[in-house]
Structure formats: C-alpha cells, structure tokens
C-alpha cells in the first residue's frame, strides 16, 4: 500500500472513531482495513502493567504536608535564632552603655548567660537533627 | 467561576484536601503518559509523584490560559523526558536518533518477539514500547486520552503538522508489525 492510500485509510478510521461523518470507500484493501481497525481499537486500551498504588493521591498530599511542615519549621528556627542574636546584641549594648559600667565588667556579667544560651541553642539544634527522623521518600 | 477554577483557587489558598481531589482527577492522564515515556514499571509511580509535586509548586502561576488537563500533561511530558534524559541517556538518544522510518522498520518487529508472542495484544504493546518516545507520546495522547492535534502540540511543543506526521508514521509502523505477526502466525499454523 502506498503512502497516500495508507494516510487516507488512517484519516477515515480516525474520523470514524471520533464520531465524525465518514464513509469508508470499498477501494481499500480489506485486509489493510481489518489490520488498521484492530490497531485503532487496541490503541484505545491501557497498556499492561499500568497502575498506581491504591493510596497514591493520599501519598502525594502527605508528602506536600510534610514539605510544608519542614518549611515552616525551618522558618521558625530561623526567626528564633535571629531573635536570640538580636536579644544578645541588645543586652550587650545596654550593659556596655549602662552608667558606671566598664567593658570588662560587662563582658564578665554577660559571659555566663551567653554560654548557657548558646549551649541551649546548640542542644535544640542537635536534638532536632539527630533525634527527629526526616525522609523525603518515607514509606507508609 | 467554573469547577476547575474553584478547585485551583482552593488549592492555592492552602487546601491540601482539594489538591487530593485534583490528583485523583488527573492521575490516570499522568500515569498513561509517564508509563509510555519512562517504561520501567518500578520508576513510574515515583515519576508520577514528582509530576504532582511540581504541579502543586507551579499551580500559583497557572493562569487558566490552557485547559488544566493540558497544563498538567505538559508538566508530565517535561518531567518524563527529563527523567529519561537523566537516567537512561543512552536509550533517550537511541530513541531520538531513530526517527528515520527505514531504521525503525528494520527493528520492528523484533524477530524474537514474533516467535515469543502468541497473543497479538501483548505483541502490539511490546512494539509500541519499541517506538521512539515522541511516537509513543503522540499515540497515547491521541488514542488513549482522545486529545486533539492542537492540544498534543501544546503539550509537546511540536507543530501540529509534526504531530500528525508522527501519528501517521507510528500507526503505519505498528500496522506493518502486526501484519508481520499475522503472517508468522499463519505460517506457524
């Protein structure tokens, strides 16, 4: 079968399949018509092994929720960290500029709280990253 | 505001349950495309999941210019192609280099397939899997999803003429493969 006849036959079957008005001329080789009809019919069926797990949509939404939670946690930690640094800065500024205060005296008064604060922050960070398990591809 | 627009607005406002409805509505479309592009059954679900994560991230930029199904199919197509490029570079180039019909015809059907497969349905799907990616995608979108040439062009960024040409060539190749299979069966009988 030459190309143009082949194309005409495909166009006729296309039109038939999409419920358009089309009459199949009898000039076509009937074996070709039958083969193309089988092909067109089979192409409308799903290929084998085409499936998703039963809870696919649930899995996707859970992953989105987890990502959203991760993002808000990160933002919360960032704001927390910035606030603590700002607090330290303000406290230092007040102590250094207090009437009668010297630099050394202020540092010695600040040292212990700052060490404790940094230790506390460090502990929170460690607990967050070592004790909480996060996995992008967590199985359900 | 139609149902789809209302659904998108709800999702953009942070309603994750509404997104679950969207996933359920379009998961067959995405699955059919990814199954034909990626082919490895073990990877299909992961790639589908990636597609829906991207859809969720990009949904705030969706302006209702195209149908939602077309927009999602575009993301699925790009994600599938990128996946194949990244993980199966060899087969990807093989697929694109073989756009000459004479080359494909020499490999379609594989003589082993003809001998192995008695069931023509399974045989046909194996032959579809041997076609280049663009041919497979166009066949799936046109016949399984019943999209128009214009919509397929939007999804794949191909001109309508190219879509028609790929569709015609793919079907002719498959018809020739089927004929070869039928002849083999007759001879066997």
Tab-separated table of C-alpha atoms in Angstrom:
chain	number	residue	atom	x	y	z
A	1	UNK	CA	0.000	0.000	0.000
A	2	UNK	CA	1.425	3.379	-0.923
A	3	UNK	CA	1.761	6.276	1.500
A	4	UNK	CA	-1.173	8.381	0.317
A	5	UNK	CA	-3.634	5.479	0.404
A	6	UNK	CA	-2.336	4.466	3.811
A	7	UNK	CA	-2.821	8.011	5.069
A	8	UNK	CA	-6.325	8.220	3.609
A	9	UNK	CA	-7.287	4.990	5.334
A	10	UNK	CA	-5.922	6.244	8.668
A	11	UNK	CA	-7.836	9.502	8.257
A	12	UNK	CA	-11.074	7.639	7.569
A	13	UNK	CA	-10.653	5.446	10.630
A	14	UNK	CA	-9.756	8.486	12.732
A	15	UNK	CA	-12.905	10.242	11.640
A	16	UNK	CA	-14.995	7.130	12.307
A	17	UNK	CA	-13.504	6.677	15.759
A	18	UNK	CA	-14.180	10.305	16.687
A	19	UNK	CA	-17.812	10.005	15.538
A	20	UNK	CA	-17.383	12.200	12.516
A	21	UNK	CA	-19.289	11.548	9.287
A	22	UNK	CA	-17.037	9.372	7.138
A	23	UNK	CA	-17.760	6.624	4.657
A	24	UNK	CA	-15.082	4.017	4.072
A	25	UNK	CA	-14.547	3.588	0.322
A	26	UNK	CA	-14.546	-0.015	-0.883
A	27	UNK	CA	-11.402	0.622	-2.923
A	28	UNK	CA	-9.171	-0.067	0.084
A	29	UNK	CA	-7.594	-3.457	0.578
A	30	UNK	CA	-9.904	-5.145	3.111
A	31	UNK	CA	-7.002	-6.853	4.880
A	32	UNK	CA	-5.383	-3.465	5.500
A	33	UNK	CA	-8.681	-2.113	6.760
A	34	UNK	CA	-9.066	-5.035	9.160
A	35	UNK	CA	-5.494	-4.697	10.462
A	36	UNK	CA	-5.862	-0.958	10.989
A	37	UNK	CA	-9.203	-1.457	12.745
A	38	UNK	CA	-7.604	-3.920	15.177
A	39	UNK	CA	-4.765	-1.493	15.745
A	40	UNK	CA	-7.019	1.511	16.345
A	41	UNK	CA	-9.181	-0.496	18.724
A	42	UNK	CA	-6.174	-1.728	20.727
A	43	UNK	CA	-4.650	1.739	20.949
A	44	UNK	CA	-7.655	2.925	22.956
A	45	UNK	CA	-6.821	0.377	25.685
A	46	UNK	CA	-4.410	0.929	28.557
A	47	UNK	CA	-1.042	-0.785	28.178
A	48	UNK	CA	-0.457	-3.732	30.536
A	49	UNK	CA	1.097	-3.074	33.969
A	50	UNK	CA	-0.353	0.423	34.122
A	51	UNK	CA	-1.377	1.126	37.677
A	52	UNK	CA	-0.604	3.282	40.683
A	53	UNK	CA	-0.787	2.214	44.299
A	54	UNK	CA	-4.255	2.422	45.854
A	55	UNK	CA	-3.350	5.347	48.120
A	56	UNK	CA	-1.395	7.324	45.527
A	57	UNK	CA	-3.277	10.618	45.968
A	58	UNK	CA	-3.005	10.261	49.736
A	59	UNK	CA	0.747	9.716	49.428
A	60	UNK	CA	1.158	12.871	47.335
A	61	UNK	CA	-0.815	15.039	49.754
A	62	UNK	CA	1.103	13.634	52.735
A	63	UNK	CA	4.371	14.493	51.043
A	64	UNK	CA	3.129	18.031	50.411
A	65	UNK	CA	2.048	18.389	54.039
A	66	UNK	CA	5.437	17.123	55.191
A	67	UNK	CA	7.270	19.565	52.953
A	68	UNK	CA	5.088	22.432	54.145
A	69	UNK	CA	5.756	21.462	57.754
A	70	UNK	CA	9.513	21.218	57.114
A	71	UNK	CA	9.498	24.667	55.549
A	72	UNK	CA	7.571	26.272	58.417
A	73	UNK	CA	9.886	24.554	60.938
A	74	UNK	CA	12.928	25.928	59.165
A	75	UNK	CA	11.398	29.390	59.122
A	76	UNK	CA	10.550	29.134	62.821
A	77	UNK	CA	14.139	28.151	63.673
A	78	UNK	CA	15.486	30.997	61.594
A	79	UNK	CA	13.259	33.548	63.320
A	80	UNK	CA	14.119	32.041	66.707
A	81	UNK	CA	17.845	32.197	66.020
A	82	UNK	CA	17.667	35.762	64.735
A	83	UNK	CA	15.645	36.816	67.784
A	84	UNK	CA	18.181	35.303	70.183
A	85	UNK	CA	21.072	37.027	68.411
A	86	UNK	CA	19.193	40.296	68.482
A	87	UNK	CA	18.461	39.810	72.181
A	88	UNK	CA	22.171	39.203	72.907
A	89	UNK	CA	23.112	42.265	70.925
A	90	UNK	CA	20.583	44.478	72.779
A	91	UNK	CA	21.604	43.071	76.182
A	92	UNK	CA	25.292	43.719	75.405
A	93	UNK	CA	24.556	47.214	74.207
A	94	UNK	CA	22.563	48.046	77.377
A	95	UNK	CA	25.217	46.591	79.680
A	96	UNK	CA	28.123	48.325	77.982
A	97	UNK	CA	26.344	51.670	77.929
A	98	UNK	CA	24.963	51.439	81.498
A	99	UNK	CA	26.177	54.268	83.809
A	100	UNK	CA	29.457	53.323	85.511
A	101	UNK	CA	29.906	50.094	83.522
A	102	UNK	CA	33.229	49.138	82.025
A	103	UNK	CA	33.749	46.891	79.023
A	104	UNK	CA	35.471	44.109	81.034
A	105	UNK	CA	32.822	44.244	83.760
A	106	UNK	CA	30.031	43.982	81.235
A	107	UNK	CA	31.692	41.042	79.447
A	108	UNK	CA	32.121	39.155	82.741
A	109	UNK	CA	28.446	39.729	83.564
A	110	UNK	CA	27.428	38.608	80.072
A	111	UNK	CA	29.696	35.580	79.701
A	112	UNK	CA	27.732	33.013	81.701
A	113	UNK	CA	24.263	33.806	80.285
A	114	UNK	CA	25.651	33.827	76.751
A	115	UNK	CA	27.424	30.499	77.203
A	116	UNK	CA	24.218	28.994	78.631
A	117	UNK	CA	22.153	30.450	75.832
A	118	UNK	CA	24.482	29.144	73.126
A	119	UNK	CA	24.601	25.746	74.812
A	120	UNK	CA	20.785	25.674	74.900
A	121	UNK	CA	20.544	26.637	71.232
A	122	UNK	CA	23.132	24.067	70.283
A	123	UNK	CA	21.224	21.412	72.204
A	124	UNK	CA	17.988	22.288	70.404
A	125	UNK	CA	19.750	22.073	67.028
A	126	UNK	CA	21.348	18.744	67.897
A	127	UNK	CA	18.051	17.295	69.126
A	128	UNK	CA	16.263	18.487	66.011
A	129	UNK	CA	18.671	16.987	63.507
A	130	UNK	CA	19.677	13.822	65.366
A	131	UNK	CA	16.526	12.756	67.165
A	132	UNK	CA	13.832	13.714	64.643
A	133	UNK	CA	13.888	11.499	61.549
A	134	UNK	CA	13.002	13.237	58.317
A	135	UNK	CA	12.909	11.489	54.991
A	136	UNK	CA	11.625	12.784	51.641
A	137	UNK	CA	10.746	9.291	50.465
A	138	UNK	CA	9.274	7.998	53.678
A	139	UNK	CA	7.278	4.778	53.231
A	140	UNK	CA	3.740	4.497	54.513
B	1	UNK	CA	-16.011	30.633	38.047
B	2	UNK	CA	-16.171	27.009	36.911
B	3	UNK	CA	-15.479	23.924	38.989
B	4	UNK	CA	-11.832	23.670	37.914
B	5	UNK	CA	-11.079	27.309	38.692
B	6	UNK	CA	-12.721	26.990	42.104
B	7	UNK	CA	-10.640	23.889	42.812
B	8	UNK	CA	-7.400	25.627	41.803
B	9	UNK	CA	-8.233	28.659	43.972
B	10	UNK	CA	-8.856	26.416	46.981
B	11	UNK	CA	-5.519	24.670	46.447
B	12	UNK	CA	-3.617	27.936	46.072
B	13	UNK	CA	-5.199	29.111	49.342
B	14	UNK	CA	-3.612	26.062	51.017
B	15	UNK	CA	-6.383	23.450	50.982
B	16	UNK	CA	-4.421	20.205	50.652
B	17	UNK	CA	-7.594	18.082	50.558
B	18	UNK	CA	-8.658	19.962	47.419
B	19	UNK	CA	-5.312	19.007	45.917
B	20	UNK	CA	-6.048	15.356	46.662
B	21	UNK	CA	-9.210	15.727	44.549
B	22	UNK	CA	-7.149	17.196	41.710
B	23	UNK	CA	-4.643	14.318	41.920
B	24	UNK	CA	-7.457	11.760	41.796
B	25	UNK	CA	-8.951	13.523	38.773
B	26	UNK	CA	-5.753	13.637	36.710
B	27	UNK	CA	-3.704	10.679	37.914
B	28	UNK	CA	-4.806	8.441	35.004
B	29	UNK	CA	-3.705	11.060	32.443
B	30	UNK	CA	-0.301	11.449	34.098
B	31	UNK	CA	0.076	7.697	34.558
B	32	UNK	CA	-0.648	6.924	30.898
B	33	UNK	CA	1.912	9.463	29.729
B	34	UNK	CA	4.623	8.517	32.193
B	35	UNK	CA	4.091	4.797	31.596
B	36	UNK	CA	4.729	5.303	27.886
B	37	UNK	CA	7.716	7.640	28.341
B	38	UNK	CA	9.528	6.055	31.293
B	39	UNK	CA	8.628	2.404	30.627
B	40	UNK	CA	10.349	0.932	33.715
B	41	UNK	CA	7.315	-0.064	35.850
B	42	UNK	CA	9.329	0.333	39.075
B	43	UNK	CA	10.032	4.013	38.334
B	44	UNK	CA	6.622	5.013	37.025
B	45	UNK	CA	4.989	5.784	40.385
B	46	UNK	CA	7.956	7.841	41.618
B	47	UNK	CA	7.958	9.947	38.452
B	48	UNK	CA	4.166	10.419	38.698
B	49	UNK	CA	4.684	11.628	42.277
B	50	UNK	CA	7.350	14.089	41.076
B	51	UNK	CA	4.914	15.367	38.452
B	52	UNK	CA	2.232	16.102	41.049
B	53	UNK	CA	4.749	17.765	43.377
B	54	UNK	CA	5.749	20.064	40.503
B	55	UNK	CA	2.106	20.719	39.637
B	56	UNK	CA	1.491	21.760	43.262
B	57	UNK	CA	4.518	24.064	43.312
B	58	UNK	CA	3.657	25.677	39.966
B	59	UNK	CA	-0.112	25.932	40.480
B	60	UNK	CA	0.042	29.553	41.765
B	61	UNK	CA	1.478	30.540	38.344
B	62	UNK	CA	-1.298	28.796	36.380
B	63	UNK	CA	-3.356	31.485	34.621
B	64	UNK	CA	-6.148	29.342	33.072
B	65	UNK	CA	-4.819	30.115	29.568
B	66	UNK	CA	-4.866	26.430	28.623
B	67	UNK	CA	-7.118	23.664	29.927
B	68	UNK	CA	-5.921	22.356	33.282
B	69	UNK	CA	-5.511	18.850	31.820
B	70	UNK	CA	-3.286	20.228	29.030
B	71	UNK	CA	-1.213	22.208	31.530
B	72	UNK	CA	-0.728	19.172	33.774
B	73	UNK	CA	0.090	16.975	30.766
B	74	UNK	CA	2.766	19.496	29.713
B	75	UNK	CA	4.443	19.214	33.122
B	76	UNK	CA	4.147	15.413	32.967
B	77	UNK	CA	5.707	15.327	29.500
B	78	UNK	CA	8.673	17.525	30.509
B	79	UNK	CA	9.225	15.619	33.745
B	80	UNK	CA	9.135	12.286	31.907
B	81	UNK	CA	11.534	13.441	29.203
B	82	UNK	CA	13.930	14.910	31.787
B	83	UNK	CA	13.818	11.681	33.764
B	84	UNK	CA	14.720	9.602	30.701
B	85	UNK	CA	17.483	12.065	29.764
B	86	UNK	CA	18.934	11.872	33.253
B	87	UNK	CA	18.624	8.163	33.998
B	88	UNK	CA	18.624	6.482	30.606
B	89	UNK	CA	20.693	8.832	28.493
B	90	UNK	CA	21.603	6.076	26.058
B	91	UNK	CA	18.094	4.924	25.321
B	92	UNK	CA	16.950	8.548	25.053
B	93	UNK	CA	19.432	9.359	22.287
B	94	UNK	CA	18.717	5.999	20.697
B	95	UNK	CA	15.030	6.954	20.641
B	96	UNK	CA	15.600	10.301	19.019
B	97	UNK	CA	18.259	9.243	16.578
B	98	UNK	CA	15.920	6.633	15.175
B	99	UNK	CA	13.347	8.921	13.670
B	100	UNK	CA	14.090	7.523	10.228
B	101	UNK	CA	11.347	5.010	9.420
B	102	UNK	CA	13.622	2.691	7.496
B	103	UNK	CA	15.734	2.188	10.633
B	104	UNK	CA	12.712	1.583	12.806
B	105	UNK	CA	11.171	-0.739	10.250
B	106	UNK	CA	14.277	-2.872	10.287
B	107	UNK	CA	13.796	-3.369	14.032
B	108	UNK	CA	10.010	-3.573	14.164
B	109	UNK	CA	9.033	-6.229	14.919
B	110	UNK	CA	11.979	-7.885	16.554
B	111	UNK	CA	12.180	-11.480	15.176
B	112	UNK	CA	12.404	-12.805	18.735
B	113	UNK	CA	9.156	-11.063	19.627
B	114	UNK	CA	7.380	-12.670	16.707
B	115	UNK	CA	8.482	-16.103	17.789
B	116	UNK	CA	7.858	-15.492	21.504
B	117	UNK	CA	4.464	-13.845	21.491
B	118	UNK	CA	1.324	-15.688	20.600
B	119	UNK	CA	-1.010	-13.031	21.953
B	120	UNK	CA	-1.173	-10.161	19.453
B	121	UNK	CA	-2.330	-7.673	22.125
B	122	UNK	CA	0.850	-8.208	24.139
B	123	UNK	CA	2.876	-8.276	20.943
B	124	UNK	CA	1.449	-4.918	19.863
B	125	UNK	CA	2.171	-3.240	23.200
B	126	UNK	CA	5.751	-4.519	23.055
B	127	UNK	CA	6.104	-2.956	19.627
B	128	UNK	CA	4.695	0.346	20.913
B	129	UNK	CA	7.329	0.299	23.656
B	130	UNK	CA	9.995	-0.061	20.962
B	131	UNK	CA	8.919	3.111	19.174
B	132	UNK	CA	10.748	6.428	19.753
B	133	UNK	CA	9.480	8.475	22.715
B	134	UNK	CA	7.711	11.112	20.592
B	135	UNK	CA	5.812	8.480	18.643
B	136	UNK	CA	4.692	6.743	21.841
B	137	UNK	CA	3.627	10.005	23.468
B	138	UNK	CA	1.622	11.172	20.471
B	139	UNK	CA	-0.105	7.786	20.158
B	140	UNK	CA	-1.042	7.781	23.844
B	141	UNK	CA	-2.352	11.339	23.889
B	142	UNK	CA	-4.345	10.924	20.693
B	143	UNK	CA	-5.855	7.475	21.137
B	144	UNK	CA	-5.972	6.900	24.886
B	145	UNK	CA	-6.632	10.456	26.079
B	146	UNK	CA	-8.513	11.498	22.913
B	147	UNK	CA	-6.783	14.885	22.735
B	148	UNK	CA	-6.778	16.993	19.565
B	149	UNK	CA	-3.705	17.647	17.413
B	150	UNK	CA	-3.653	21.205	18.767
B	151	UNK	CA	-3.632	20.066	22.397
B	152	UNK	CA	-0.912	17.490	21.703
B	153	UNK	CA	1.103	20.240	20.018
B	154	UNK	CA	0.739	22.446	23.113
B	155	UNK	CA	1.853	19.642	25.414
B	156	UNK	CA	4.857	18.517	23.398
B	157	UNK	CA	5.770	21.911	21.868
B	158	UNK	CA	5.601	20.343	18.414
B	159	UNK	CA	3.847	21.903	15.415
B	160	UNK	CA	0.517	20.296	14.507
B	161	UNK	CA	1.965	19.037	11.226
B	162	UNK	CA	4.699	17.174	13.086
B	163	UNK	CA	2.143	15.650	15.463
B	164	UNK	CA	0.069	14.385	12.508
B	165	UNK	CA	3.180	13.080	10.788
B	166	UNK	CA	4.424	11.191	13.877
B	167	UNK	CA	0.970	9.742	14.435
B	168	UNK	CA	0.710	8.556	10.858
B	169	UNK	CA	4.208	7.052	10.837
B	170	UNK	CA	3.761	5.352	14.203
B	171	UNK	CA	0.496	3.737	13.170
B	172	UNK	CA	1.918	2.615	9.844
B	173	UNK	CA	4.901	1.023	11.596
B	174	UNK	CA	2.626	-0.765	14.035
B	175	UNK	CA	0.352	-1.940	11.255
B	176	UNK	CA	3.369	-3.379	9.407
B	177	UNK	CA	4.493	-5.081	12.607
B	178	UNK	CA	1.023	-6.558	13.094
B	179	UNK	CA	0.996	-7.816	9.520
B	180	UNK	CA	4.350	-9.487	10.065
B	181	UNK	CA	2.993	-11.102	13.216
B	182	UNK	CA	-0.138	-12.304	11.452
B	183	UNK	CA	1.891	-13.754	8.584
B	184	UNK	CA	4.112	-15.546	11.064
B	185	UNK	CA	1.070	-16.971	12.848
B	186	UNK	CA	-0.435	-18.191	9.571
B	187	UNK	CA	2.830	-19.884	8.594
B	188	UNK	CA	3.064	-21.460	12.025
B	189	UNK	CA	-0.435	-22.909	11.664
